[in-house]
């Protein structure tokens, strides 16, 4: 019988024992849970999970392995993975390696055999907390001391953002989009390519003047990890670009958009993570099934007096899921339309961005003569 060789210790002193896979390293992270039934590779390679240890509520993880086509970033940076039943013998003709091999290559620890139902209920009741993954021999007092002495990071975006400009081009492009990389998912770039956009991906701290010099038809503000207030450079950039170019923000980009227009954000008790959140479009009454991954939300009262109008609402907890300023041709959503929720419920958002860019180009052409 396999021997228990790992455990996790939460900052309230609770302990869960299990079996290690991936990297054997010890690590302190924020613990969160994800309710998706599939897509563990996309979750592991989503840079928004930097410094977070993710509990998967779906019990069987690893069964279809890892495929080269399914990454959301080039170098996974998730804090750790906690599962009930890990399968190290995947059955999938597309698989090139196991999940454990991927985690080991990227120094990411994993643990299985955990009662994930009990652990998830704890997170829902008490909120997200810090957790240490370590050896089962580590005394709980020592584990708690390590957790207390590990500072909370505030530099996640600077760590995961591109260090230099790069490009993703498509045939017969109609638009040029500059994407501000706060931890961008590759499928967002593919989605922009699919609506006829050549995409220039720039580091998060690229100033507004440099972006304007590139003469983009639109600017995209990406998803990413951490507190939106930790990236004042991006907030200031968006503030300077207001009204000058159409803009579209997703997830962290949505929160940054609110801050740039004078709004405020707050941290949720345990966040939204999974592919089953119902969101209502207040303009049409349509309800979308959405994919989400975030810890922060926009304060509704903070938008009063700003030109931003609320367009989407989460039906589970009434948090703001979408905003728009038609005059500036600017809009954002808290959820991920590129993650195929529904599976195509939210595809129209990329078409809406293309519509704004087309209108802006036509207006510029008229003013030229």
CSV table of C-alpha atoms in Angstrom, one decimal:
chain,number,residue,atom,x,y,z
A,1,UNK,CA,0.0,0.0,0.0
A,2,UNK,CA,1.2,3.5,-0.9
A,3,UNK,CA,2.6,5.5,2.0
A,4,UNK,CA,1.4,9.0,2.9
A,5,UNK,CA,4.3,11.3,2.0
A,6,UNK,CA,2.8,14.8,1.9
A,7,UNK,CA,0.4,17.0,3.8
A,8,UNK,CA,-1.1,20.5,3.6
A,9,UNK,CA,-1.4,22.8,6.7
A,10,UNK,CA,-3.8,25.7,6.6
A,11,UNK,CA,-3.2,28.9,8.6
A,12,UNK,CA,-6.1,27.9,11.0
A,13,UNK,CA,-4.1,24.8,12.0
A,14,UNK,CA,-6.1,22.2,10.1
A,15,UNK,CA,-4.2,19.5,8.4
A,16,UNK,CA,-4.9,17.1,5.4
A,17,UNK,CA,-2.6,14.2,4.6
A,18,UNK,CA,-2.1,12.6,1.2
A,19,UNK,CA,0.2,11.4,-1.6
A,20,UNK,CA,2.6,13.7,-3.5
A,21,UNK,CA,3.0,14.0,-7.2
A,22,UNK,CA,4.7,16.6,-9.4
A,23,UNK,CA,7.5,18.5,-7.6
A,24,UNK,CA,8.4,17.5,-4.0
A,25,UNK,CA,9.1,21.1,-3.0
A,26,UNK,CA,7.5,22.8,0.0
A,27,UNK,CA,5.5,26.0,-0.8
A,28,UNK,CA,3.2,28.5,0.9
A,29,UNK,CA,0.3,29.8,-1.2
A,30,UNK,CA,-3.3,31.1,-1.0
A,31,UNK,CA,-5.7,28.2,-1.2
A,32,UNK,CA,-8.7,28.4,-3.6
A,33,UNK,CA,-11.0,25.9,-5.3
A,34,UNK,CA,-12.2,25.3,-8.9
A,35,UNK,CA,-15.5,23.7,-9.8
A,36,UNK,CA,-14.6,22.8,-13.4
A,37,UNK,CA,-15.3,19.2,-14.5
A,38,UNK,CA,-12.6,19.3,-17.2
A,39,UNK,CA,-9.7,21.5,-18.3
A,40,UNK,CA,-7.1,20.9,-15.6
A,41,UNK,CA,-4.3,21.6,-18.1
A,42,UNK,CA,-5.7,25.0,-18.9
A,43,UNK,CA,-6.1,25.7,-15.2
A,44,UNK,CA,-2.5,24.6,-14.4
A,45,UNK,CA,-1.2,26.8,-17.2
A,46,UNK,CA,-3.4,29.8,-16.5
A,47,UNK,CA,-1.0,32.5,-15.1
A,48,UNK,CA,-3.9,34.0,-13.1
A,49,UNK,CA,-3.3,31.2,-10.6
A,50,UNK,CA,0.2,32.4,-9.7
A,51,UNK,CA,0.9,32.0,-5.9
A,52,UNK,CA,-2.4,30.0,-5.5
A,53,UNK,CA,-2.9,26.4,-4.6
A,54,UNK,CA,-6.0,25.1,-6.4
A,55,UNK,CA,-8.3,22.5,-5.0
A,56,UNK,CA,-10.1,20.6,-7.8
A,57,UNK,CA,-13.7,19.7,-6.8
A,58,UNK,CA,-14.0,17.2,-9.6
A,59,UNK,CA,-12.6,14.0,-8.2
A,60,UNK,CA,-10.6,12.4,-11.0
A,61,UNK,CA,-7.7,14.5,-12.3
A,62,UNK,CA,-4.9,13.5,-14.8
A,63,UNK,CA,-6.9,10.9,-16.7
A,64,UNK,CA,-6.4,12.5,-20.2
A,65,UNK,CA,-2.8,13.6,-19.7
A,66,UNK,CA,-1.2,16.7,-21.2
A,67,UNK,CA,-1.5,17.8,-24.9
A,68,UNK,CA,0.8,20.3,-26.6
A,69,UNK,CA,-2.2,22.2,-28.1
A,70,UNK,CA,-4.0,23.0,-24.8
A,71,UNK,CA,-1.6,25.3,-22.9
A,72,UNK,CA,-2.7,28.7,-21.8
A,73,UNK,CA,0.9,30.0,-21.3
A,74,UNK,CA,4.4,28.9,-22.2
A,75,UNK,CA,5.6,28.3,-18.7
A,76,UNK,CA,3.0,27.2,-16.1
A,77,UNK,CA,3.3,29.1,-12.8
A,78,UNK,CA,0.4,27.8,-10.6
A,79,UNK,CA,1.3,27.5,-6.9
A,80,UNK,CA,0.2,23.9,-6.4
A,81,UNK,CA,-2.6,21.4,-7.1
A,82,UNK,CA,-4.8,19.5,-4.6
A,83,UNK,CA,-6.9,16.6,-5.9
A,84,UNK,CA,-8.9,13.7,-4.6
A,85,UNK,CA,-7.9,11.0,-7.1
A,86,UNK,CA,-4.8,11.5,-9.4
A,87,UNK,CA,-4.4,9.2,-12.5
A,88,UNK,CA,-0.8,8.9,-13.6
A,89,UNK,CA,-1.7,6.6,-16.6
A,90,UNK,CA,-3.5,8.9,-19.0
A,91,UNK,CA,-5.6,7.4,-21.9
A,92,UNK,CA,-5.6,10.0,-24.7
A,93,UNK,CA,-4.1,9.8,-28.2
A,94,UNK,CA,-3.2,13.5,-28.0
A,95,UNK,CA,-1.3,13.1,-24.7
A,96,UNK,CA,2.5,13.7,-24.8
A,97,UNK,CA,3.1,13.5,-21.0
A,98,UNK,CA,1.4,13.0,-17.7
A,99,UNK,CA,0.2,15.9,-15.4
A,100,UNK,CA,2.8,14.9,-12.8
A,101,UNK,CA,5.6,15.2,-15.4
A,102,UNK,CA,4.4,18.7,-16.3
A,103,UNK,CA,4.2,19.8,-12.7
A,104,UNK,CA,7.7,18.4,-11.9
A,105,UNK,CA,9.2,20.1,-14.9
A,106,UNK,CA,7.9,23.5,-13.7
A,107,UNK,CA,8.6,23.0,-9.9
A,108,UNK,CA,4.9,22.8,-9.0
A,109,UNK,CA,3.9,20.5,-6.1
A,110,UNK,CA,0.8,18.4,-6.1
A,111,UNK,CA,-1.0,16.3,-3.6
A,112,UNK,CA,-3.8,13.6,-4.0
A,113,UNK,CA,-5.9,11.6,-1.6
A,114,UNK,CA,-7.3,14.7,0.0
A,115,UNK,CA,-11.0,14.9,1.1
A,116,UNK,CA,-11.6,17.7,-1.4
A,117,UNK,CA,-15.3,18.0,-0.5
A,118,UNK,CA,-14.5,18.7,3.2
A,119,UNK,CA,-11.6,21.1,2.2
A,120,UNK,CA,-13.8,23.0,-0.3
A,121,UNK,CA,-16.6,23.4,2.3
A,122,UNK,CA,-13.9,24.8,4.7
A,123,UNK,CA,-12.9,27.4,2.1
A,124,UNK,CA,-16.5,28.4,1.4
A,125,UNK,CA,-17.2,28.8,5.1
A,126,UNK,CA,-14.0,30.4,6.3
A,127,UNK,CA,-12.8,32.0,3.1
A,128,UNK,CA,-9.5,31.7,1.2
A,129,UNK,CA,-6.5,31.3,3.4
A,130,UNK,CA,-2.8,30.6,3.2
A,131,UNK,CA,-1.6,27.0,3.1
A,132,UNK,CA,1.7,25.2,3.3
A,133,UNK,CA,2.3,22.0,1.3
A,134,UNK,CA,5.1,20.1,3.2
A,135,UNK,CA,6.3,16.7,4.5
A,136,UNK,CA,3.9,14.9,6.9
A,137,UNK,CA,6.7,14.9,9.5
A,138,UNK,CA,6.6,18.8,9.7
A,139,UNK,CA,5.2,19.7,13.2
A,140,UNK,CA,2.1,21.9,12.9
A,141,UNK,CA,3.7,24.6,15.0
A,142,UNK,CA,6.6,24.8,12.7
A,143,UNK,CA,4.3,24.8,9.6
A,144,UNK,CA,2.3,27.7,11.1
A,145,UNK,CA,5.5,29.6,11.8
A,146,UNK,CA,6.6,29.2,8.2
A,147,UNK,CA,3.1,30.4,7.0
A,148,UNK,CA,3.3,33.5,9.3
A,149,UNK,CA,6.8,34.4,8.2
A,150,UNK,CA,6.1,34.1,4.5
A,151,UNK,CA,5.2,37.6,3.2
A,152,UNK,CA,2.2,38.1,1.0
A,153,UNK,CA,3.4,38.8,-2.6
A,154,UNK,CA,2.3,41.9,-4.5
A,155,UNK,CA,4.5,41.5,-7.6
A,156,UNK,CA,2.7,38.7,-9.5
A,157,UNK,CA,1.9,40.6,-12.6
A,158,UNK,CA,5.5,41.8,-13.0
A,159,UNK,CA,6.7,38.2,-12.7
A,160,UNK,CA,4.4,36.7,-15.3
A,161,UNK,CA,4.1,39.5,-17.8
A,162,UNK,CA,6.1,39.4,-21.1
A,163,UNK,CA,9.6,40.9,-20.7
A,164,UNK,CA,9.5,42.1,-24.3
A,165,UNK,CA,7.1,42.8,-27.1
A,166,UNK,CA,5.9,39.9,-29.3
A,167,UNK,CA,3.5,39.3,-32.1
A,168,UNK,CA,0.7,37.0,-33.2
A,169,UNK,CA,-0.4,37.6,-36.8
A,170,UNK,CA,-3.3,36.2,-38.9
A,171,UNK,CA,-4.0,36.2,-42.7
A,172,UNK,CA,-6.0,39.1,-44.1
A,173,UNK,CA,-6.0,41.0,-40.9
A,174,UNK,CA,-8.6,43.8,-40.6
A,175,UNK,CA,-7.3,45.3,-37.3
A,176,UNK,CA,-4.2,45.8,-35.2
A,177,UNK,CA,-4.7,45.2,-31.5
A,178,UNK,CA,-2.2,46.0,-28.7
A,179,UNK,CA,-2.7,43.5,-25.9
A,180,UNK,CA,-1.3,44.6,-22.5
A,181,UNK,CA,0.0,41.4,-20.9
A,182,UNK,CA,-0.8,41.0,-17.2
A,183,UNK,CA,-0.7,37.2,-17.5
A,184,UNK,CA,-2.6,36.8,-20.8
A,185,UNK,CA,-4.1,33.4,-21.8
A,186,UNK,CA,-3.0,32.2,-25.2
A,187,UNK,CA,-6.6,31.4,-26.2
A,188,UNK,CA,-7.5,35.1,-25.9
A,189,UNK,CA,-4.8,35.8,-28.5
A,190,UNK,CA,-6.2,33.0,-30.7
A,191,UNK,CA,-9.7,34.5,-30.3
A,192,UNK,CA,-8.5,37.9,-31.3
A,193,UNK,CA,-6.7,36.4,-34.4
A,194,UNK,CA,-10.0,34.6,-35.3
A,195,UNK,CA,-11.8,38.0,-35.7
A,196,UNK,CA,-9.2,39.3,-38.0
A,197,UNK,CA,-6.8,40.9,-35.6
A,198,UNK,CA,-3.0,41.1,-35.7
A,199,UNK,CA,-2.0,41.2,-32.1
A,200,UNK,CA,1.0,43.0,-30.6
A,201,UNK,CA,1.6,41.7,-27.0
A,202,UNK,CA,3.4,44.2,-24.8
A,203,UNK,CA,4.7,44.1,-21.2
A,204,UNK,CA,2.3,45.3,-18.5
A,205,UNK,CA,4.3,48.5,-17.8
A,206,UNK,CA,4.3,49.8,-21.4
A,207,UNK,CA,3.3,53.5,-21.2
A,208,UNK,CA,0.3,54.9,-23.0
A,209,UNK,CA,2.5,57.1,-25.3
A,210,UNK,CA,4.3,54.0,-26.6
A,211,UNK,CA,1.0,52.2,-27.3
A,212,UNK,CA,-0.4,55.2,-29.1
A,213,UNK,CA,2.8,55.3,-31.2
A,214,UNK,CA,2.0,51.8,-32.5
A,215,UNK,CA,-1.3,53.2,-34.0
A,216,UNK,CA,-3.5,50.3,-32.7
A,217,UNK,CA,-7.1,50.0,-33.8
A,218,UNK,CA,-7.9,48.7,-30.3
A,219,UNK,CA,-6.3,47.9,-27.0
A,220,UNK,CA,-6.9,44.8,-25.0
A,221,UNK,CA,-6.3,44.5,-21.2
A,222,UNK,CA,-5.6,41.0,-20.2
A,223,UNK,CA,-6.4,38.7,-17.3
A,224,UNK,CA,-3.7,38.1,-14.6
A,225,UNK,CA,-3.0,37.3,-11.0
A,226,UNK,CA,-3.3,39.3,-7.8
A,227,UNK,CA,-4.8,42.5,-6.6
A,228,UNK,CA,-5.6,45.0,-9.4
A,229,UNK,CA,-4.4,47.8,-7.2
A,230,UNK,CA,-0.9,46.3,-7.3
A,231,UNK,CA,-0.5,47.5,-10.9
A,232,UNK,CA,-0.9,51.3,-10.8
A,233,UNK,CA,1.2,51.5,-14.1
A,234,UNK,CA,-1.6,49.7,-16.0
A,235,UNK,CA,-4.3,51.8,-14.4
A,236,UNK,CA,-2.6,55.0,-15.4
A,237,UNK,CA,-2.0,53.7,-18.9
A,238,UNK,CA,-5.7,52.9,-19.3
A,239,UNK,CA,-6.6,56.3,-17.8
A,240,UNK,CA,-4.5,58.1,-20.5
A,241,UNK,CA,-6.0,55.9,-23.3
A,242,UNK,CA,-9.6,56.6,-22.4
A,243,UNK,CA,-11.5,58.0,-25.4
A,244,UNK,CA,-8.5,57.7,-27.7
A,245,UNK,CA,-8.9,54.1,-28.8
A,246,UNK,CA,-11.5,51.3,-28.4
A,247,UNK,CA,-10.6,49.0,-25.4
A,248,UNK,CA,-11.7,45.6,-24.2
A,249,UNK,CA,-10.8,44.1,-20.8
A,250,UNK,CA,-11.2,40.6,-19.4
A,251,UNK,CA,-11.0,39.6,-15.7
A,252,UNK,CA,-8.1,41.6,-14.2
A,253,UNK,CA,-8.5,43.9,-17.2
A,254,UNK,CA,-12.1,44.4,-16.1
A,255,UNK,CA,-11.1,45.4,-12.6
A,256,UNK,CA,-8.3,47.7,-13.9
A,257,UNK,CA,-10.8,49.4,-16.2
A,258,UNK,CA,-13.1,50.1,-13.2
A,259,UNK,CA,-10.1,51.6,-11.3
A,260,UNK,CA,-9.0,53.7,-14.3
A,261,UNK,CA,-12.5,55.3,-14.5
A,262,UNK,CA,-12.6,56.1,-10.8
A,263,UNK,CA,-14.3,52.9,-9.4
A,264,UNK,CA,-13.1,50.6,-6.6
A,265,UNK,CA,-12.6,46.9,-6.1
A,266,UNK,CA,-12.7,44.5,-3.1
A,267,UNK,CA,-11.6,41.0,-2.4
A,268,UNK,CA,-14.3,38.2,-2.4
A,269,UNK,CA,-14.5,35.7,0.4
A,270,UNK,CA,-13.4,32.8,-1.8
A,271,UNK,CA,-13.6,34.1,-5.4
A,272,UNK,CA,-15.2,32.6,-8.5
A,273,UNK,CA,-13.4,29.7,-10.2
A,274,UNK,CA,-15.1,27.3,-12.6
A,275,UNK,CA,-17.1,26.9,-15.7
A,276,UNK,CA,-20.6,27.1,-14.4
A,277,UNK,CA,-21.5,30.6,-13.3
A,278,UNK,CA,-24.7,32.0,-14.7
A,279,UNK,CA,-24.4,35.7,-15.8
A,280,UNK,CA,-27.3,37.9,-17.1
A,281,UNK,CA,-26.8,40.4,-19.9
A,282,UNK,CA,-28.9,43.3,-18.5
A,283,UNK,CA,-29.3,44.7,-22.0
A,284,UNK,CA,-30.9,41.7,-23.6
A,285,UNK,CA,-32.0,39.6,-20.7
A,286,UNK,CA,-30.0,36.6,-22.0
A,287,UNK,CA,-28.3,34.4,-19.5
A,288,UNK,CA,-24.8,33.0,-20.3
A,289,UNK,CA,-23.0,30.1,-18.7
A,290,UNK,CA,-19.5,31.5,-18.0
A,291,UNK,CA,-16.0,30.4,-17.1
A,292,UNK,CA,-14.4,32.4,-14.3
A,293,UNK,CA,-11.2,32.8,-12.3
A,294,UNK,CA,-10.8,35.8,-10.0
A,295,UNK,CA,-10.6,36.8,-6.4
A,296,UNK,CA,-11.6,40.5,-6.7
A,297,UNK,CA,-14.8,42.3,-7.8
A,298,UNK,CA,-15.9,45.8,-8.6
A,299,UNK,CA,-17.7,47.8,-5.9
A,300,UNK,CA,-21.2,48.6,-7.5
A,301,UNK,CA,-21.5,52.0,-5.6
A,302,UNK,CA,-18.1,53.1,-6.9
A,303,UNK,CA,-19.4,53.3,-10.5
A,304,UNK,CA,-21.9,56.0,-9.6
A,305,UNK,CA,-20.8,59.2,-11.2
A,306,UNK,CA,-18.6,57.5,-13.7
A,307,UNK,CA,-19.4,57.0,-17.4
A,308,UNK,CA,-19.3,53.2,-17.0
A,309,UNK,CA,-22.7,51.4,-17.1
A,310,UNK,CA,-23.2,47.9,-15.7
A,311,UNK,CA,-24.0,45.5,-18.5
A,312,UNK,CA,-23.7,42.0,-16.8
A,313,UNK,CA,-24.6,40.7,-13.4
A,314,UNK,CA,-23.7,37.4,-11.7
A,315,UNK,CA,-26.9,35.6,-10.8
A,316,UNK,CA,-25.3,33.7,-7.9
A,317,UNK,CA,-24.0,36.6,-5.8
A,318,UNK,CA,-25.1,39.7,-7.8
A,319,UNK,CA,-21.5,40.8,-8.4
A,320,UNK,CA,-20.7,43.0,-11.5
A,321,UNK,CA,-19.7,40.9,-14.5
A,322,UNK,CA,-19.6,43.5,-17.2
A,323,UNK,CA,-19.3,47.3,-17.8
A,324,UNK,CA,-19.3,49.6,-20.8
A,325,UNK,CA,-18.8,53.2,-21.8
A,326,UNK,CA,-20.3,53.6,-25.3
A,327,UNK,CA,-19.0,57.1,-25.8
A,328,UNK,CA,-15.4,55.9,-25.3
A,329,UNK,CA,-16.0,52.6,-27.1
A,330,UNK,CA,-14.7,50.8,-24.0
A,331,UNK,CA,-16.1,47.7,-22.3
A,332,UNK,CA,-15.0,44.8,-20.0
A,333,UNK,CA,-16.2,41.5,-18.5
A,334,UNK,CA,-15.2,39.7,-15.4
A,335,UNK,CA,-15.5,36.3,-16.9
A,336,UNK,CA,-13.6,34.5,-19.7
A,337,UNK,CA,-15.4,34.4,-23.1
A,338,UNK,CA,-12.4,32.7,-24.7
A,339,UNK,CA,-12.8,29.6,-22.4
A,340,UNK,CA,-15.7,28.2,-24.4
A,341,UNK,CA,-18.3,28.4,-21.7
A,342,UNK,CA,-21.7,27.4,-22.9
A,343,UNK,CA,-19.7,26.6,-25.2
A,344,UNK,CA,-20.2,29.7,-27.4
A,345,UNK,CA,-22.5,31.8,-25.1
A,346,UNK,CA,-19.9,34.6,-24.8
A,347,UNK,CA,-18.3,34.6,-28.3
A,348,UNK,CA,-20.2,37.8,-29.3
A,349,UNK,CA,-18.0,39.9,-27.0
A,350,UNK,CA,-15.0,39.6,-29.4
A,351,UNK,CA,-17.4,40.5,-32.3
A,352,UNK,CA,-18.5,43.5,-30.2
A,353,UNK,CA,-14.8,44.6,-29.9
A,354,UNK,CA,-14.4,44.3,-33.7
A,355,UNK,CA,-17.5,46.4,-34.2
A,356,UNK,CA,-16.1,49.2,-32.0
A,357,UNK,CA,-12.8,49.1,-33.9
A,358,UNK,CA,-14.6,49.2,-37.2
A,359,UNK,CA,-16.6,52.2,-36.1
A,360,UNK,CA,-13.5,54.0,-34.8
A,361,UNK,CA,-11.6,53.4,-38.1
A,362,UNK,CA,-14.6,54.6,-40.2
A,363,UNK,CA,-14.8,57.8,-38.0
A,364,UNK,CA,-11.1,58.4,-38.4
A,365,UNK,CA,-11.4,58.0,-42.1
A,366,UNK,CA,-14.2,60.5,-42.3
A,367,UNK,CA,-12.3,63.1,-40.3
A,368,UNK,CA,-9.3,62.7,-42.6
A,369,UNK,CA,-11.1,64.3,-45.5
